[in-house]
Amino acid sequence: MTWDQMQALMWPATQETFQMVGLSALFTVLLGLPLGVLLVLTDKGGLLANRAVNKAVAFVVNIARSVPFIILMIALISFTRWLVGTSIGWQAATVPLTIGAIPFFARLVETSVREVDRGLVEAVQSMGAGTWTIVRKTLLPEALPGLAASVTTTIITLIGYSAMAGTVGGGGLGTLAVNYGYQRFETAFMWVIVAELVIIVTAVQLFGDFAVRRLANRGRSGGGRTRLLRGTPAARDEDLVAP
């Protein structure tokens, strides 16, 4: 297979990979972020401490994380077909990708939010701030560097999952590798695809690391915690002193 032939096949497949990973990452963050925060809030000593709810959510998350992705894809074929009208292609692959990544991301969010200084949370709470205000103005802003790292890790995991989805017709570079690299014994083409995936993952990791550093530096630059306390019921701007 010539280089021109490879290029003609790789560009559409690369677009499909970006589409399925991007859409899956979006839904994963939208659904996994509140789930992870809920795990923290309902835990013992949390702002909404509720042992029953916490154990139930944790149980579901743990079960979902325990299912290997290849098995999850097959198990969700009927649901995927009902939801998007097909069980093949990048649109169909988005469904199991999202469902498989949500519990993974939720646990990463839980870890990041737990690292927020509890003293700061108690200070904001003592000023009369409600749970939603504390989450919005304290927990999430303070956990931003960790959350950015969690999103980066999740996207890289989704790229790996998307390649695995190619084994069952999920589209993207994974399907291209199976159809040509494995079934047609185009070994050189296989390695070109592997090299492209390595480049994509490296680029995502570098961008993620850059975002984490910027967020961490902004938090240490002064005034970060001052801004978090602004707007709470008992806070006055003239009383706020940056650490």
C-alpha positions as MATLAB code, in Angstrom:
seq = 'MTWDQMQALMWPATQETFQMVGLSALFTVLLGLPLGVLLVLTDKGGLLANRAVNKAVAFVVNIARSVPFIILMIALISFTRWLVGTSIGWQAATVPLTIGAIPFFARLVETSVREVDRGLVEAVQSMGAGTWTIVRKTLLPEALPGLAASVTTTIITLIGYSAMAGTVGGGGLGTLAVNYGYQRFETAFMWVIVAELVIIVTAVQLFGDFAVRRLANRGRSGGGRTRLLRGTPAARDEDLVAP';
ca = [
       0.000    0.000    0.000;
       1.414    3.393   -1.023;
       1.615    6.449    1.199;
      -1.050    8.244   -0.848;
      -3.417    5.318   -0.338;
      -2.713    5.355    3.392;
      -3.402    9.094    3.616;
      -6.711    8.749    1.791;
      -7.854    6.216    4.401;
      -6.320    7.766    7.516;
      -7.781   11.265    7.341;
     -11.471   10.200    7.519;
     -10.603    7.632   10.202;
      -8.754   10.269   12.222;
     -11.761   12.571   12.008;
     -14.015    9.790   13.265;
     -11.657    9.129   16.182;
     -11.656   12.814   17.136;
     -15.449   12.946   16.881;
     -16.137    9.901   19.027;
     -13.507   10.808   21.625;
     -14.557   14.467   21.750;
     -18.261   13.724   22.110;
     -17.635   10.972   24.651;
     -15.330   13.226   26.676;
     -17.967   15.983   26.703;
     -20.730   13.713   28.007;
     -18.328   12.048   30.442;
     -17.399   15.367   32.029;
     -21.013   16.585   32.134;
     -22.221   13.413   33.862;
     -19.125   12.260   35.716;
     -18.325   15.590   37.392;
     -21.545   15.846   39.439;
     -21.323   12.133   40.211;
     -17.822   12.532   41.632;
     -18.829   15.594   43.643;
     -21.840   13.687   44.976;
     -19.547   10.924   46.228;
     -17.627   13.517   48.257;
     -20.645   15.419   49.552;
     -22.504   12.326   50.743;
     -19.502   10.658   52.364;
     -19.006   10.604   56.127;
     -18.325   14.145   57.278;
     -19.446   15.587   53.956;
     -21.756   18.551   53.505;
     -24.625   16.227   52.557;
     -23.529   13.190   54.541;
     -25.805   10.277   53.704;
     -24.363    6.812   54.126;
     -27.103    5.042   52.164;
     -26.820    7.308   49.113;
     -23.027    7.249   49.198;
     -22.851    3.467   49.383;
     -25.418    3.065   46.598;
     -23.607    5.470   44.247;
     -20.208    3.971   45.090;
     -21.555    0.467   44.445;
     -22.852    1.410   40.997;
     -19.592    3.176   40.135;
     -17.481    0.222   41.269;
     -19.584   -2.278   39.324;
     -19.382   -0.178   36.161;
     -15.608    0.189   36.515;
     -15.184   -3.562   36.935;
     -16.626   -4.485   33.522;
     -13.935   -4.780   30.812;
     -14.640   -2.336   27.997;
     -14.800   -4.946   25.232;
     -17.494   -6.818   27.192;
     -19.335   -3.580   27.943;
     -19.500   -2.742   24.229;
     -21.032   -6.101   23.395;
     -23.457   -5.967   26.320;
     -24.685   -2.528   25.246;
     -25.265   -3.368   21.577;
     -29.062   -3.512   21.942;
     -29.167   -0.316   24.003;
     -26.853    1.439   21.561;
     -28.988    0.408   18.594;
     -32.100    1.679   20.383;
     -30.456    4.986   21.309;
     -28.686    5.977   18.065;
     -30.325    3.635   15.552;
     -27.205    1.595   14.773;
     -24.620   -0.529   16.523;
     -21.694    0.262   14.205;
     -19.818    3.433   13.343;
     -18.364    6.188   15.502;
     -21.795    7.423   16.603;
     -22.613    4.022   18.058;
     -19.195    3.708   19.674;
     -19.804    6.969   21.538;
     -22.434    5.286   23.727;
     -20.285    2.565   25.359;
     -17.314    4.930   25.425;
     -19.290    7.408   27.512;
     -20.850    4.810   29.799;
     -17.483    3.150   30.357;
     -15.672    6.418   31.099;
     -18.203    8.078   33.429;
     -17.419    5.947   36.534;
     -13.691    6.178   35.805;
     -13.834    9.969   35.615;
     -16.133   10.192   38.641;
     -13.525    8.494   40.820;
     -10.834   10.867   39.539;
     -13.093   13.825   40.355;
     -13.724   12.410   43.820;
      -9.978   12.188   44.469;
      -9.350   15.749   43.239;
     -12.168   17.287   45.282;
     -11.102   15.441   48.452;
      -7.722   17.168   48.232;
      -9.275   20.604   48.752;
      -8.265   22.111   52.101;
     -11.048   21.227   54.522;
     -10.222   24.298   56.600;
     -11.097   26.540   53.674;
     -14.416   24.739   53.217;
     -15.219   25.169   56.901;
     -14.300   28.880   56.722;
     -16.691   29.461   53.829;
     -19.378   27.384   55.562;
     -19.007   29.431   58.751;
     -19.835   32.546   56.746;
     -23.262   31.124   55.997;
     -22.624   29.760   52.528;
     -24.907   26.966   51.369;
     -23.829   23.669   49.864;
     -24.209   24.807   46.250;
     -22.209   27.997   46.946;
     -19.418   25.998   48.569;
     -19.282   23.579   45.643;
     -19.342   26.356   43.042;
     -17.060   28.883   44.744;
     -14.700   26.692   46.764;
     -14.542   22.982   45.942;
     -14.484   23.182   42.141;
     -12.220   26.256   41.797;
      -9.707   24.869   44.299;
      -9.745   21.448   42.613;
      -9.291   22.833   39.071;
      -5.676   21.653   38.564;
      -6.612   18.135   39.663;
      -9.759   18.207   37.549;
      -7.746   19.281   34.501;
      -5.380   16.364   35.068;
      -8.393   14.065   35.437;
      -9.870   15.243   32.125;
      -6.515   14.674   30.430;
      -6.250   11.141   31.797;
      -9.832   10.411   30.787;
      -9.335   11.642   27.205;
      -6.230    9.481   26.824;
      -8.174    6.507   28.170;
     -10.976    7.219   25.697;
      -8.483    7.238   22.825;
      -7.403    3.754   23.863;
     -11.014    2.655   24.211;
     -11.841    4.094   20.772;
      -9.128    1.975   19.188;
     -10.550   -1.066   20.965;
     -14.009   -0.195   19.646;
     -12.636   -0.786   16.153;
     -12.727   -4.524   16.775;
     -16.539   -4.433   16.626;
     -16.931   -1.870   13.859;
     -16.702    1.231   15.993;
     -15.075    3.271   13.255;
     -12.010    5.479   13.524;
      -8.388    4.414   13.532;
      -9.188    1.220   15.430;
     -11.386   -0.126   12.645;
      -8.765    0.877   10.086;
      -6.093   -1.040   12.007;
      -8.286   -4.150   12.212;
      -9.464   -4.082    8.591;
      -6.094   -3.407    7.017;
      -3.385   -4.096    9.556;
      -4.836   -7.382   10.827;
      -7.213   -8.814    8.238;
      -5.213   -7.763    5.161;
      -1.764   -8.151    6.741;
      -0.722   -4.570    5.964;
       1.857   -4.486    8.762;
       3.432   -1.210    7.669;
       0.021    0.462    7.675;
      -0.607   -0.894   11.160;
       2.546    0.742   12.480;
       1.672    4.041   10.820;
      -1.643    3.995   12.689;
       0.140    3.132   15.943;
       2.528    6.046   15.396;
      -0.373    8.436   14.800;
      -2.101    7.306   17.999;
       1.138    7.838   19.939;
       1.411   11.360   18.534;
      -2.212   12.153   19.408;
      -1.842   10.855   22.973;
       1.438   12.747   23.436;
      -0.152   15.985   22.206;
      -3.121   15.561   24.561;
      -0.801   14.862   27.509;
       1.404   17.871   26.789;
      -1.594   20.185   26.480;
      -3.100   18.737   29.658;
       0.151   19.200   31.591;
       0.345   22.796   30.370;
      -3.232   23.466   31.519;
      -2.550   21.936   34.941;
       0.561   24.095   35.427;
      -1.260   27.259   34.418;
      -4.174   26.558   36.760;
      -1.850   25.643   39.630;
       0.246   28.785   39.143;
      -2.842   30.968   38.963;
      -4.036   29.497   42.251;
      -0.684   30.279   43.913;
      -0.325   33.754   42.426;
      -2.340   35.351   45.229;
      -5.939   36.397   45.541;
      -7.281   33.013   44.556;
      -8.819   32.179   47.881;
      -9.901   35.746   48.342;
     -12.039   35.487   45.224;
     -13.504   32.212   46.471;
     -14.795   33.891   49.611;
     -16.373   36.830   47.806;
     -20.117   36.612   47.456;
     -20.720   34.447   50.517;
     -23.501   35.832   52.700;
     -21.299   37.020   55.574;
     -18.254   38.058   53.555;
     -17.235   41.670   53.005;
     -14.653   42.642   50.431;
     -12.764   44.887   52.833;
     -12.295   41.991   55.262;
     -10.803   39.636   52.695;
      -7.058   39.312   52.838;
      -5.145   37.148   50.385;
      -2.899   34.538   52.060;
];
